[in-house]
mmCIF file of C-alpha atoms in Angstrom:
data_model
loop_
_atom_site.group_PDB
_atom_site.id
_atom_site.type_symbol
_atom_site.label_atom_id
_atom_site.label_comp_id
_atom_site.label_asym_id
_atom_site.label_seq_id
_atom_site.Cartn_x
_atom_site.Cartn_y
_atom_site.Cartn_z
ATOM 1 C CA MET A 28 -16.476 11.913 -12.605
ATOM 2 C CA ILE A 29 -13.699 10.884 -15.016
ATOM 3 C CA ARG A 30 -11.048 12.239 -12.623
ATOM 4 C CA ALA A 31 -12.650 10.370 -9.726
ATOM 5 C CA LEU A 32 -12.749 7.169 -11.767
ATOM 6 C CA ALA A 33 -9.114 7.621 -12.774
ATOM 7 C CA ALA A 34 -8.113 8.233 -9.159
ATOM 8 C CA ALA A 35 -9.992 5.155 -8.009
ATOM 9 C CA THR A 36 -8.383 3.061 -10.745
ATOM 10 C CA ALA A 37 -4.945 4.332 -9.754
ATOM 11 C CA ALA A 38 -5.629 3.562 -6.092
ATOM 12 C CA LEU A 39 -6.691 0.025 -6.941
ATOM 13 C CA ALA A 40 -3.593 -0.476 -9.071
ATOM 14 C CA LEU A 41 -1.388 0.798 -6.251
ATOM 15 C CA ALA A 42 -3.067 -1.497 -3.734
ATOM 16 C CA ALA A 43 -2.658 -4.470 -6.068
ATOM 17 C CA SER A 44 1.027 -3.699 -6.536
ATOM 18 C CA CYS A 45 1.487 -3.779 -2.742
ATOM 19 C CA LEU A 46 0.022 -7.272 -2.367
ATOM 20 C CA ALA A 47 2.411 -10.120 -1.664
ATOM 21 C CA PRO A 48 3.142 -12.197 -4.795
ATOM 22 C CA PRO A 49 1.482 -15.615 -5.040
ATOM 23 C CA PRO A 50 3.647 -18.653 -4.214
ATOM 24 C CA PRO A 51 4.958 -20.202 -7.449
ATOM 25 C CA ILE A 52 3.950 -23.868 -7.163
ATOM 26 C CA VAL A 53 0.304 -24.559 -8.012
ATOM 27 C CA VAL A 54 -1.858 -27.635 -7.412
ATOM 28 C CA SER A 55 -5.474 -27.578 -8.614
ATOM 29 C CA THR A 56 -8.183 -29.645 -6.925
ATOM 30 C CA PRO A 57 -11.970 -29.886 -7.313
ATOM 31 C CA ARG A 58 -12.186 -27.859 -4.081
ATOM 32 C CA GLY A 59 -9.860 -25.067 -5.150
ATOM 33 C CA VAL A 60 -6.289 -24.086 -5.930
ATOM 34 C CA VAL A 61 -3.336 -24.413 -3.566
ATOM 35 C CA ARG A 62 -0.194 -22.327 -4.032
ATOM 36 C CA ALA A 63 3.006 -22.979 -2.075
ATOM 37 C CA HIS A 64 6.767 -22.531 -2.192
ATOM 38 C CA SER A 65 7.508 -26.273 -2.204
ATOM 39 C CA HIS A 66 5.979 -29.260 -3.967
ATOM 40 C CA PRO A 67 5.483 -31.229 -0.702
ATOM 41 C CA ASP A 68 3.641 -28.306 0.930
ATOM 42 C CA ALA A 69 1.452 -27.812 -2.136
ATOM 43 C CA ALA A 70 0.580 -31.503 -2.497
ATOM 44 C CA ALA A 71 -0.073 -32.097 1.208
ATOM 45 C CA THR A 72 -2.249 -29.008 1.588
ATOM 46 C CA ALA A 73 -4.194 -29.832 -1.584
ATOM 47 C CA ALA A 74 -4.980 -33.284 -0.192
ATOM 48 C CA LEU A 75 -6.149 -31.717 3.074
ATOM 49 C CA LEU A 76 -8.298 -29.197 1.212
ATOM 50 C CA GLU A 77 -10.054 -32.005 -0.675
ATOM 51 C CA GLU A 78 -10.690 -33.842 2.590
ATOM 52 C CA LEU A 79 -11.604 -30.991 4.930
ATOM 53 C CA ALA A 80 -13.736 -28.678 2.779
ATOM 54 C CA PRO A 81 -16.522 -31.282 2.368
ATOM 55 C CA GLY A 82 -16.227 -32.003 6.094
ATOM 56 C CA VAL A 83 -16.879 -28.371 6.982
ATOM 57 C CA ARG A 84 -19.915 -28.267 4.704
ATOM 58 C CA ALA A 85 -21.264 -31.514 6.167
ATOM 59 C CA LEU A 86 -21.007 -30.210 9.731
ATOM 60 C CA LEU A 87 -22.207 -26.649 9.258
ATOM 61 C CA PRO A 88 -25.618 -25.507 8.077
ATOM 62 C CA GLY A 89 -25.385 -22.253 6.164
ATOM 63 C CA SER A 90 -22.104 -23.084 4.417
ATOM 64 C CA GLN A 91 -21.295 -22.331 0.795
ATOM 65 C CA ASP A 92 -20.459 -24.867 -1.909
ATOM 66 C CA ARG A 93 -17.605 -22.962 -3.513
ATOM 67 C CA SER A 94 -13.958 -23.387 -4.387
ATOM 68 C CA VAL A 95 -11.286 -21.851 -2.166
ATOM 69 C CA GLU A 96 -7.792 -20.640 -2.979
ATOM 70 C CA VAL A 97 -5.104 -21.397 -0.384
ATOM 71 C CA TRP A 98 -1.645 -19.826 -0.180
ATOM 72 C CA VAL A 99 0.950 -21.621 1.943
ATOM 73 C CA GLN A 100 3.643 -19.142 2.983
ATOM 74 C CA GLN A 101 6.843 -19.297 5.036
ATOM 75 C CA ASP A 102 5.896 -15.962 6.622
ATOM 76 C CA LEU A 103 2.254 -14.939 6.520
ATOM 77 C CA GLN A 104 1.873 -11.887 4.310
ATOM 78 C CA LEU A 105 -1.024 -10.153 2.651
ATOM 79 C CA PHE A 106 1.116 -7.210 1.543
ATOM 80 C CA ARG A 107 4.744 -7.087 0.441
ATOM 81 C CA PHE A 108 5.648 -5.021 3.472
ATOM 82 C CA GLY A 109 5.283 -6.519 6.936
ATOM 83 C CA THR A 110 4.340 -9.977 8.171
ATOM 84 C CA ARG A 111 1.753 -11.265 10.613
ATOM 85 C CA PRO A 112 2.818 -12.011 14.226
ATOM 86 C CA SER A 113 4.406 -15.433 14.706
ATOM 87 C CA SER A 114 1.449 -16.481 16.882
ATOM 88 C CA VAL A 115 -0.857 -16.167 13.847
ATOM 89 C CA ARG A 116 -0.763 -19.399 11.806
ATOM 90 C CA GLY A 117 -3.412 -18.530 9.250
ATOM 91 C CA PHE A 118 -5.984 -15.967 8.150
ATOM 92 C CA THR A 119 -8.736 -15.577 5.574
ATOM 93 C CA TYR A 120 -8.654 -12.632 3.189
ATOM 94 C CA LEU A 121 -12.217 -11.515 2.453
ATOM 95 C CA ALA A 122 -13.210 -9.627 -0.685
ATOM 96 C CA ALA A 123 -16.496 -8.780 1.079
ATOM 97 C CA PRO A 124 -18.401 -10.156 4.075
ATOM 98 C CA PHE A 125 -18.907 -13.896 3.595
ATOM 99 C CA ARG A 126 -16.983 -13.832 0.310
ATOM 100 C CA ALA A 127 -13.495 -15.192 0.798
ATOM 101 C CA ARG A 128 -10.806 -14.317 -1.693
ATOM 102 C CA ARG A 129 -8.287 -16.794 -0.292
ATOM 103 C CA ILE A 130 -6.847 -18.467 2.798
ATOM 104 C CA HIS A 131 -3.258 -17.833 3.902
ATOM 105 C CA LEU A 132 -1.555 -20.618 5.906
ATOM 106 C CA GLN A 133 1.879 -20.738 7.480
ATOM 107 C CA SER A 134 3.886 -23.731 6.285
ATOM 108 C CA GLY A 135 4.603 -26.382 8.909
ATOM 109 C CA GLY A 136 2.843 -26.763 12.238
ATOM 110 C CA ALA A 137 -0.700 -27.967 12.857
ATOM 111 C CA THR A 138 -1.895 -27.542 9.271
ATOM 112 C CA ARG A 139 -5.022 -29.688 9.708
ATOM 113 C CA TRP A 140 -6.224 -27.574 12.623
ATOM 114 C CA TYR A 141 -5.540 -24.233 10.977
ATOM 115 C CA LEU A 142 -6.894 -25.159 7.546
ATOM 116 C CA SER A 143 -10.093 -26.519 9.122
ATOM 117 C CA HIS A 144 -10.391 -23.309 11.147
ATOM 118 C CA GLU A 145 -9.892 -20.999 8.161
ATOM 119 C CA LEU A 146 -12.258 -23.006 5.959
ATOM 120 C CA VAL A 147 -15.055 -22.125 8.375
ATOM 121 C CA HIS A 148 -14.338 -18.412 7.856
ATOM 122 C CA ALA A 149 -14.162 -18.971 4.101
ATOM 123 C CA LEU A 150 -17.308 -21.076 3.674
ATOM 124 C CA ILE A 151 -19.992 -19.809 6.076
ATOM 125 C CA ASP A 152 -22.670 -17.667 4.485
ATOM 126 C CA SER A 153 -24.591 -14.604 5.641
ATOM 127 C CA SER A 154 -27.035 -16.685 7.693
ATOM 128 C CA TRP A 155 -24.301 -16.615 10.378
ATOM 129 C CA ALA A 156 -24.120 -12.798 10.352
ATOM 130 C CA THR A 157 -25.704 -12.418 13.796
ATOM 131 C CA LEU A 158 -23.077 -14.585 15.490
ATOM 132 C CA PRO A 159 -20.863 -12.236 17.552
ATOM 133 C CA ALA A 160 -17.537 -11.808 15.792
ATOM 134 C CA VAL A 161 -15.419 -13.465 18.469
ATOM 135 C CA LEU A 162 -17.683 -16.525 18.436
ATOM 136 C CA GLU A 163 -16.916 -17.055 14.754
ATOM 137 C CA GLU A 164 -13.402 -17.875 15.982
ATOM 138 C CA GLY A 165 -14.884 -20.273 18.516
ATOM 139 C CA LEU A 166 -17.055 -21.826 15.808
ATOM 140 C CA ALA A 167 -13.989 -22.380 13.634
ATOM 141 C CA ASP A 168 -12.144 -24.181 16.445
ATOM 142 C CA ALA A 169 -15.211 -26.230 17.399
ATOM 143 C CA VAL A 170 -15.428 -27.469 13.800
ATOM 144 C CA ALA A 171 -11.672 -28.118 13.667
ATOM 145 C CA GLU A 172 -11.697 -30.319 16.766
ATOM 146 C CA ARG A 173 -14.547 -32.422 15.387
ATOM 147 C CA LEU A 174 -12.986 -32.833 11.944
ATOM 148 C CA ASN A 175 -9.612 -33.855 13.379
ATOM 149 C CA PRO A 176 -10.055 -36.472 16.111
ATOM 150 C CA ASN A 177 -6.297 -37.060 16.350
ATOM 151 C CA GLU A 178 -5.793 -33.377 17.194
ATOM 152 C CA ARG A 179 -8.905 -32.923 19.315
ATOM 153 C CA THR A 180 -7.125 -33.334 22.652
ATOM 154 C CA SER A 181 -4.518 -30.771 21.646
ATOM 155 C CA ILE A 182 -7.063 -28.232 20.373
ATOM 156 C CA ARG A 183 -9.171 -28.531 23.512
ATOM 157 C CA ALA A 184 -6.174 -28.271 25.845
ATOM 158 C CA HIS A 185 -4.906 -25.166 24.050
ATOM 159 C CA ARG A 186 -8.264 -23.420 24.213
ATOM 160 C CA LEU A 187 -8.966 -24.379 27.826
ATOM 161 C CA LEU A 188 -5.633 -22.840 28.834
ATOM 162 C CA ASP A 189 -6.539 -19.734 26.823
ATOM 163 C CA ALA A 190 -9.953 -19.562 28.493
ATOM 164 C CA SER A 191 -8.274 -19.560 31.919
ATOM 165 C CA ALA A 192 -7.937 -15.765 31.627
ATOM 166 C CA PHE A 193 -11.704 -15.581 32.215
ATOM 167 C CA THR A 194 -11.731 -18.009 35.176
ATOM 168 C CA GLY A 195 -9.021 -16.427 37.312
ATOM 169 C CA GLY A 196 -6.488 -19.029 36.224
ATOM 170 C CA LEU A 197 -6.315 -22.793 36.682
ATOM 171 C CA GLU A 198 -6.010 -24.435 40.101
ATOM 172 C CA VAL A 199 -3.796 -27.514 40.274
ATOM 173 C CA LEU A 200 -2.467 -29.784 43.012
ATOM 174 C CA LEU A 201 1.280 -30.286 43.260
ATOM 175 C CA GLY A 202 1.976 -33.607 44.978
ATOM 176 C CA TYR A 203 5.348 -34.786 46.255
ATOM 177 C CA GLU A 204 7.027 -37.155 48.729
ATOM 178 C CA GLN A 205 8.364 -35.413 51.824
ATOM 179 C CA GLN A 206 11.087 -37.241 53.722
ATOM 180 C CA THR A 207 10.539 -37.329 57.505
ATOM 181 C CA PRO A 208 12.338 -39.137 60.359
ATOM 182 C CA THR A 209 9.561 -41.732 60.372
ATOM 183 C CA GLY A 210 9.485 -42.243 56.605
ATOM 184 C CA ASN A 211 8.100 -40.579 53.514
ATOM 185 C CA ARG A 212 4.840 -38.670 53.664
ATOM 186 C CA ARG A 213 2.812 -37.679 50.619
ATOM 187 C CA ARG A 214 1.864 -33.998 50.521
ATOM 188 C CA GLU A 215 -0.365 -32.019 48.180
ATOM 189 C CA LEU A 216 -0.188 -28.263 47.739
ATOM 190 C CA PRO A 217 -2.915 -26.334 45.872
ATOM 191 C CA VAL A 218 -1.690 -23.568 43.592
ATOM 192 C CA ARG A 219 -3.327 -21.308 41.028
ATOM 193 C CA ILE A 220 -1.519 -20.729 37.719
ATOM 194 C CA HIS A 221 -2.162 -17.736 35.460
ATOM 195 C CA PHE A 222 -1.311 -18.247 31.781
ATOM 196 C CA HIS A 223 -2.717 -14.909 30.568
ATOM 197 C CA PRO A 224 -3.614 -11.600 32.230
ATOM 198 C CA ASP A 225 -6.955 -12.014 33.980
ATOM 199 C CA GLU A 226 -10.069 -10.792 32.180
ATOM 200 C CA THR A 227 -13.315 -9.666 33.811
ATOM 201 C CA PRO A 228 -16.929 -10.745 33.280
ATOM 202 C CA GLN A 229 -17.460 -7.281 31.820
ATOM 203 C CA THR A 230 -14.894 -8.038 29.100
ATOM 204 C CA ALA A 231 -16.728 -11.279 28.336
ATOM 205 C CA LEU A 232 -20.006 -9.401 27.942
ATOM 206 C CA GLU A 233 -18.345 -6.769 25.741
ATOM 207 C CA LEU A 234 -16.963 -9.498 23.473
ATOM 208 C CA LEU A 235 -20.382 -11.107 23.141
ATOM 209 C CA ASP A 236 -21.851 -7.691 22.375
ATOM 210 C CA THR A 237 -19.447 -6.954 19.501
ATOM 211 C CA GLY A 238 -20.563 -7.552 15.914
ATOM 212 C CA ARG A 239 -18.427 -8.633 12.988
ATOM 213 C CA ARG A 240 -17.375 -5.104 12.068
ATOM 214 C CA GLY A 241 -16.408 -4.023 15.565
ATOM 215 C CA LEU A 242 -14.060 -6.691 16.900
ATOM 216 C CA PHE A 243 -10.856 -5.859 15.069
ATOM 217 C CA SER A 244 -11.529 -2.133 14.773
ATOM 218 C CA SER A 245 -12.033 -1.772 18.532
ATOM 219 C CA ARG A 246 -9.431 -4.240 19.772
ATOM 220 C CA GLY A 247 -6.848 -4.724 17.021
ATOM 221 C CA THR A 248 -5.344 -8.214 17.160
ATOM 222 C CA VAL A 249 -7.611 -10.667 18.959
ATOM 223 C CA ALA A 250 -5.924 -12.000 22.118
ATOM 224 C CA GLU A 251 -5.429 -15.750 22.491
ATOM 225 C CA SER A 252 -7.522 -15.606 25.661
ATOM 226 C CA TYR A 253 -10.471 -14.353 23.577
ATOM 227 C CA TYR A 254 -10.129 -17.386 21.302
ATOM 228 C CA GLY A 255 -10.290 -19.573 24.395
ATOM 229 C CA PHE A 256 -13.432 -17.923 25.750
ATOM 230 C CA ALA A 257 -15.079 -18.004 22.312
ATOM 231 C CA TRP A 258 -14.320 -21.692 21.877
ATOM 232 C CA LEU A 259 -15.603 -22.471 25.385
ATOM 233 C CA VAL A 260 -18.971 -20.803 24.699
ATOM 234 C CA VAL A 261 -19.431 -22.370 21.260
ATOM 235 C CA ASP A 262 -18.213 -25.818 22.291
ATOM 236 C CA ARG A 263 -20.675 -25.961 25.173
ATOM 237 C CA ILE A 264 -23.569 -24.814 22.970
ATOM 238 C CA VAL A 265 -22.707 -27.358 20.285
ATOM 239 C CA ALA A 266 -22.399 -30.127 22.893
ATOM 240 C CA ARG A 267 -25.957 -29.345 24.021
ATOM 241 C CA ARG A 268 -27.717 -28.254 20.814
ATOM 242 C CA GLY A 269 -25.444 -29.180 17.924
ATOM 243 C CA PHE A 270 -24.296 -26.831 15.179
ATOM 244 C CA ASP A 271 -27.906 -26.697 13.976
ATOM 245 C CA GLY A 272 -28.965 -25.317 17.346
ATOM 246 C CA LEU A 273 -26.343 -22.571 17.268
ATOM 247 C CA HIS A 274 -27.298 -21.726 13.693
ATOM 248 C CA ALA A 275 -30.953 -21.530 14.762
ATOM 249 C CA LEU A 276 -30.019 -18.870 17.335
ATOM 250 C CA CYS A 277 -28.450 -16.851 14.503
ATOM 251 C CA LEU A 278 -31.564 -17.150 12.355
ATOM 252 C CA GLU A 279 -33.860 -16.176 15.238
ATOM 253 C CA ALA A 280 -31.792 -13.069 15.963
ATOM 254 C CA SER A 281 -31.858 -12.147 12.272
ATOM 255 C CA GLU A 282 -35.647 -12.545 12.101
ATOM 256 C CA LYS A 283 -35.942 -10.168 15.074
ATOM 257 C CA GLY A 284 -33.797 -7.585 13.270
ATOM 258 C CA LEU A 285 -30.977 -7.841 15.823
ATOM 259 C CA GLU A 286 -27.355 -7.124 14.926
ATOM 260 C CA HIS A 287 -26.233 -10.175 16.872
ATOM 261 C CA ILE A 288 -27.539 -12.825 19.270
ATOM 262 C CA PRO A 289 -28.011 -11.341 22.762
ATOM 263 C CA ALA A 290 -25.252 -12.305 25.200
ATOM 264 C CA GLU A 291 -27.705 -13.672 27.754
ATOM 265 C CA GLU A 292 -29.136 -16.111 25.187
ATOM 266 C CA LEU A 293 -25.675 -17.371 24.278
ATOM 267 C CA LEU A 294 -24.619 -17.819 27.901
ATOM 268 C CA ALA A 295 -27.881 -19.607 28.724
ATOM 269 C CA ALA A 296 -27.432 -21.939 25.748
ATOM 270 C CA ALA A 297 -23.858 -22.664 26.884
ATOM 271 C CA GLU A 298 -24.982 -23.067 30.516
ATOM 272 C CA ILE A 299 -22.339 -20.567 31.616
ATOM 273 C CA ASP A 300 -22.843 -18.283 34.609
ATOM 274 C CA LEU A 301 -20.173 -15.574 34.426
ATOM 275 C CA ALA A 302 -20.361 -15.150 38.210
ATOM 276 C CA ARG A 303 -19.312 -18.790 38.625
ATOM 277 C CA LEU A 304 -16.658 -18.857 35.939
ATOM 278 C CA ASP A 305 -13.811 -19.787 38.290
ATOM 279 C CA PRO A 306 -10.792 -22.140 38.463
ATOM 280 C CA ASP A 307 -12.942 -25.030 39.718
ATOM 281 C CA PHE A 308 -15.261 -24.659 36.727
ATOM 282 C CA LEU A 309 -12.296 -24.663 34.345
ATOM 283 C CA ALA A 310 -10.717 -27.707 35.987
ATOM 284 C CA SER A 311 -13.996 -29.600 35.567
ATOM 285 C CA CYS A 312 -13.812 -29.003 31.800
ATOM 286 C CA PHE A 313 -10.560 -30.965 31.392
ATOM 287 C CA THR A 314 -10.374 -34.689 30.791
ATOM 288 C CA ARG A 315 -7.277 -36.338 32.243
ATOM 289 C CA ASP A 316 -5.676 -36.652 28.784
ATOM 290 C CA GLU A 317 -6.441 -33.004 28.016
ATOM 291 C CA PHE A 318 -4.732 -31.971 31.251
ATOM 292 C CA ARG A 319 -1.691 -34.069 30.326
ATOM 293 C CA ARG A 320 -1.565 -32.292 26.985
ATOM 294 C CA ALA A 321 -1.868 -28.930 28.760
ATOM 295 C CA LEU A 322 1.174 -29.829 30.880
ATOM 296 C CA SER A 323 3.198 -30.391 27.718
ATOM 297 C CA ILE A 324 1.889 -27.270 25.957
ATOM 298 C CA ARG A 325 2.970 -24.869 28.720
ATOM 299 C CA PRO A 326 5.883 -26.662 30.434
ATOM 300 C CA ALA A 327 7.651 -23.496 31.591
ATOM 301 C CA ALA A 328 4.551 -22.200 33.389
ATOM 302 C CA PHE A 329 3.937 -25.514 35.144
ATOM 303 C CA ALA A 330 7.644 -25.990 35.978
ATOM 304 C CA GLU A 331 7.577 -22.724 37.932
ATOM 305 C CA VAL A 332 5.253 -24.333 40.485
ATOM 306 C CA PRO A 333 7.746 -26.834 41.974
ATOM 307 C CA LEU A 334 10.510 -24.261 41.514
ATOM 308 C CA ASN A 335 8.640 -21.899 43.829
ATOM 309 C CA LEU A 336 6.906 -24.266 46.248
ATOM 310 C CA LEU A 337 9.726 -26.784 46.678
ATOM 311 C CA ASP A 338 12.560 -24.278 46.774
ATOM 312 C CA GLY A 339 13.524 -25.513 50.247
ATOM 313 C CA LEU A 340 14.569 -28.864 48.768
ATOM 314 C CA ARG A 341 17.235 -27.370 46.506
ATOM 315 C CA ASP A 342 19.981 -27.872 49.100
ATOM 316 C CA GLU A 343 19.034 -31.521 49.573
ATOM 317 C CA LEU A 344 18.149 -32.654 46.051
ATOM 318 C CA ASP A 345 19.410 -31.942 42.578
ATOM 319 C CA ALA A 346 16.862 -31.881 39.749
ATOM 320 C CA HIS A 347 17.216 -35.582 38.950
ATOM 321 C CA ASP A 348 16.848 -36.592 42.604
ATOM 322 C CA LEU A 349 13.829 -34.324 42.930
ATOM 323 C CA LEU A 350 12.076 -36.174 40.112
ATOM 324 C CA VAL A 351 13.035 -39.651 41.362
ATOM 325 C CA ARG A 352 12.884 -39.277 45.141
ATOM 326 C CA ALA A 353 10.280 -36.545 45.675
ATOM 327 C CA ARG A 354 8.195 -37.903 42.765
ATOM 328 C CA PRO A 355 6.343 -34.642 42.018
ATOM 329 C CA THR A 356 2.949 -34.897 40.333
ATOM 330 C CA PHE A 357 0.256 -32.576 39.008
ATOM 331 C CA ALA A 358 -3.486 -33.160 39.234
ATOM 332 C CA ILE A 359 -6.767 -31.266 38.861
ATOM 333 C CA ALA A 360 -10.397 -31.806 39.817
ATOM 334 C CA HIS A 361 -9.970 -35.083 41.734
ATOM 335 C CA GLN A 362 -8.328 -36.776 38.759
ATOM 336 C CA GLU A 363 -5.485 -39.259 39.022
ATOM 337 C CA PRO A 364 -2.212 -37.278 39.079
ATOM 338 C CA TRP A 365 0.370 -37.148 36.314
ATOM 339 C CA PRO A 366 4.011 -37.729 37.367
ATOM 340 C CA LEU A 367 6.320 -35.021 36.035
ATOM 341 C CA LEU A 368 8.571 -37.849 34.835
ATOM 342 C CA ALA A 369 5.786 -38.867 32.413
ATOM 343 C CA ILE A 370 5.735 -35.476 30.637
ATOM 344 C CA PRO A 371 9.008 -35.083 28.661
ATOM 345 C CA SER A 372 8.736 -31.351 27.939
ATOM 346 C CA LEU A 373 7.789 -30.584 31.558
ATOM 347 C CA ARG A 374 10.583 -32.802 32.868
ATOM 348 C CA GLU A 375 13.105 -31.034 30.642
ATOM 349 C CA ALA A 376 11.847 -27.599 31.717
ATOM 350 C CA LEU A 377 12.322 -28.519 35.371
ATOM 351 C CA LEU A 378 15.768 -30.045 34.797
ATOM 352 C CA ALA A 379 16.860 -26.874 32.985
ATOM 353 C CA THR A 380 15.779 -24.479 35.722
ATOM 354 C CA TRP A 381 16.070 -26.317 39.077
#
């Protein structure tokens, strides 16, 4: 017993010695402590923590009134060795289920979005235990978009593009002016764009059938497309039933002794039919402003469309003439089109590759 205790103590000491050191600059707030490597990062994040933590609690039933420690790091690290992938902008380190030890955030970038997201992981209590693990990610993004109206369009556009893996891509219309002997004629060409490898309805069902303990152990790092699908399901449920309605589904599943809410109940609440989850469905989810934001988020992917479909114009038009004379546009779902000239990042991507 003594040897076992000594071995356990030594193992804990070794693990502690491997943890990344805390950032040196500390700002204390009524909502928790923020540590960072610069005074501006520490002060700005502390102000956000004071603002956003009460917002999370006000939106979400089953959230804990507790302080939270936040580390702002140049490179996200839990341990001294190794860093998180660059695509990961934050994570929550749990001491036990529903007991957060601290939040790690990458300095710079969309701090409001990522802090709001991680605060959901840090503050929800065990009454959410029957929510499938991937939907906790969707819940975090659904809260983030509602707490940050200035970033809502960006959050939604990102997640709709991510969800396109489950809809067979996104179908868009490329419009342009074609010169003919009798004058210019406007043409529109439909094209489907794939931003991620396609996923199947079976994968969607498997995700909804995976509890908190199984997601990372069975799949490792969660793909961005899974975040998109999770957000889509949660956002549609919340739009119809509110956060209280989603929480009620968790409580009902718990009362029945279920590990998690059945997939069919979640899909019914979201009004999603996996058999009809197609590019037309996805296009209908975008507002015009969200589609404009999507064009600027993935300019290289969208720029490939005119590069491929209008290749025959290369001998006649340089990139600048293409934009001015052919006047290419993108549109979806019977919306008014967006001229490529109106999207700076997309315009630059086309100019660089034409």
